[in-house]
């Protein structure tokens, strides 16, 4: 079903973005001198009509402003076929294995599989999208360079699948590639050799792809595909059995209702068949079919080949581009194996050159862990296309943003397979080490999603596949809501580590980025300003909620970290203050790099970095720590209301009860990540009492210190590990998070290097914390097969979702000491 997507590009006069000057332009009209009473009334009516028109025009303007793109050259200068090396890729991180191009409406390829013996009615047991419920004991890329190749291992019960791909440049349409799928049993399940497995390779068209696909089947060969699209030109896809026994092959060629319903389409087209009337039955695909109720013959947009074999066996899927004339051989079998090995070796060398883990004395299996974790960051990059749904104060209903592409990493292939603004800044700290240009391209795509206000929506749900994974209530993005501006952290990291490589095209890219950075900074600086001079506040907390023990601050990224109990406009948040100070500092550095006027940014940075102002707004003498400020009481509890007499609802939901009146104060009975932000952002002065106190506090096992890293909230805090509502378990209320630990380790490294009385204390804690974090993440990976969203502060066990190779992958930077 095609949605009506409206893009309203409203150009403002002379390219200015100021709403007030624009609004008044409509009012300047030539007034004629009034002659007589008639003219007078005519004028009054005219003016009224004009006034109404202006009001409506202005309201219309305000309504569309949220979906008006920022008015300056796009930062992404080259895309699609203009970047042939990045054209094809594993840009469908939400599937176990899928390939597509960096095109708006790409042809997609992918894998599904199942084991006939354990396939349950309704298709339960068919693997396609990464789902936690599939209960796979492990899956992820072992190696992936982001350009040429990738190798992934998937452990499904007693079976092991290895999926890999290698690209081969040639011709004018992004070249060829070959994908290999190998199925085997794990050594400890050798008795299951010869068990049946079914691999389904599919090719599908997006509903807007221009072109066609057709099955190619002859009696002697496995069914493949031929086709043509506007981006790819002509192509063929051939499938070869490479090893083992293939028992049966069948195919499906049909019209699927959409890319989000491919598995469902397969399920409705599986048939039980046997060659002899009472012979053994096989599950086969239905061949060429038409969707039910169709009258005229429809062209297929979905072709699947099912190959059933006895484990172990392997197949190669060979994609050949029509404009590639002089390929030396069919890229399969031995020639594929050689190419894969060659790329794997190069990957290992590049990895060592960058992170130097061998040189640092890490063991082979630790290096393998690190390579795999980096590969999951790189292999987690997707290419999405679509329009967000957004809403501003002036829209009665959510409206569609413009259709746009997004090249981005994802936090978790199973649980969050889409772009998140503040996660992406953290991903960039690792990815820029691996490939600076890849990271700059990602940053460029994100900033092209900026609207005329300087706002970037924080969660990007683009395309039907992404949408299918998000509950309806989380789809709409509001333009009042911020999210930590972590891209400034990435850019600071890039300038500090790679300034000498920022030349030529990279510098030109930064030039195009600059006006958007300015607008982004201004948006934060203006919209999230607090009432006290120099203070900042996360907008969007709900002051009216009765269910939440402490109203959430989703925008801060630290969802349920306890803040002032009663949200008001007068509160101020120390973490946001520090984000803005860091952002101003980065803007000042960026302006200097680009030889622009840096004065304003340096001034703001110095103003905010001034520890006197910070202390005046946020330092608690009583607790000797930095803290939020607001209308607060600790005396709140969740309580089950008494059912009303004769009410049917005997079990009413818990509500919050406030036992003591809140008052304006520092929220200094709480201690956790938020309170150490001046340290995390390296703002607290090296010789200050505050630094000494923070170093002592983070090292204190009764506060933040654990053997697994720093916990998010001290056990002494009133809301430590408390549920926020009946349905919301604690999230940032004690668990160990690796992104913040990375910032802490980086800050310790910093304070261990700069002059100051606490240098050796910082160095000491640096060594311990770095070891604790690395060792636990690796230990849990060995134990569970995954890298996790967060870790339990008492046991070190992984919790939240898995795999979460988003910012937890920063452990690779920690191993390589890249800050
Ligand atoms: C996966 O494991 C969970 C808990 O261990 C269980 O509830 C669920 O049914 C399992 N799912 C499948 C598909 O086996
Ligand atoms: C592929 O399958 C055919 C027919 O089953 C068989 O003859 C051939 O040897 C197989 N090729 C490989 C490389 O296993
Ligand atoms: C696959 O199995 C089905 C059912 O046993 C049979 O009808 C069909 O001919 C087989 N196809 C091939 C290619 O072996
Ligand atoms: C940020 O906002 C403050 C006012 O709240 C202003 O004084 C300062 O100049 C702004 N900084 C920049 C760089 O725009």
mmCIF file of C-alpha atoms in Angstrom, residues 17 65 70-72 447 450-456 488 513-527 587 600-601:
data_model
loop_
_atom_site.group_PDB
_atom_site.id
_atom_site.type_symbol
_atom_site.label_atom_id
_atom_site.label_comp_id
_atom_site.label_asym_id
_atom_site.label_seq_id
_atom_site.Cartn_x
_atom_site.Cartn_y
_atom_site.Cartn_z
ATOM 1 C CA UNK A 17 15.708 31.161 7.716
ATOM 2 C CA UNK A 65 8.422 24.757 8.658
ATOM 3 C CA UNK A 70 17.512 23.310 5.855
ATOM 4 C CA UNK A 71 18.396 25.756 3.135
ATOM 5 C CA UNK A 72 22.000 25.168 2.112
ATOM 6 C CA UNK A 447 23.014 16.436 8.690
ATOM 7 C CA UNK A 450 18.180 18.761 9.234
ATOM 8 C CA UNK A 451 15.104 20.957 8.848
ATOM 9 C CA UNK A 452 14.877 24.737 8.500
ATOM 10 C CA UNK A 453 14.839 25.093 12.271
ATOM 11 C CA UNK A 454 18.185 23.352 12.708
ATOM 12 C CA UNK A 455 16.539 20.255 14.157
ATOM 13 C CA UNK A 456 17.358 16.618 13.331
ATOM 14 C CA UNK A 488 30.173 17.124 18.233
ATOM 15 C CA UNK A 513 28.699 20.715 6.799
ATOM 16 C CA UNK A 514 29.618 23.919 8.591
ATOM 17 C CA UNK A 515 26.402 25.956 8.152
ATOM 18 C CA UNK A 516 24.430 22.973 9.385
ATOM 19 C CA UNK A 517 26.674 22.599 12.418
ATOM 20 C CA UNK A 518 26.112 26.248 13.167
ATOM 21 C CA UNK A 519 22.359 25.806 12.895
ATOM 22 C CA UNK A 520 22.442 22.669 15.003
ATOM 23 C CA UNK A 521 24.429 24.385 17.719
ATOM 24 C CA UNK A 522 22.079 27.376 17.661
ATOM 25 C CA UNK A 523 19.055 25.112 17.867
ATOM 26 C CA UNK A 524 20.379 23.515 21.065
ATOM 27 C CA UNK A 525 21.646 26.774 22.471
ATOM 28 C CA UNK A 526 18.325 28.532 21.920
ATOM 29 C CA UNK A 527 15.617 25.897 22.399
ATOM 30 C CA UNK A 587 32.516 24.516 17.109
ATOM 31 C CA UNK A 600 31.358 33.591 19.320
ATOM 32 C CA UNK A 601 31.945 29.883 19.941
#
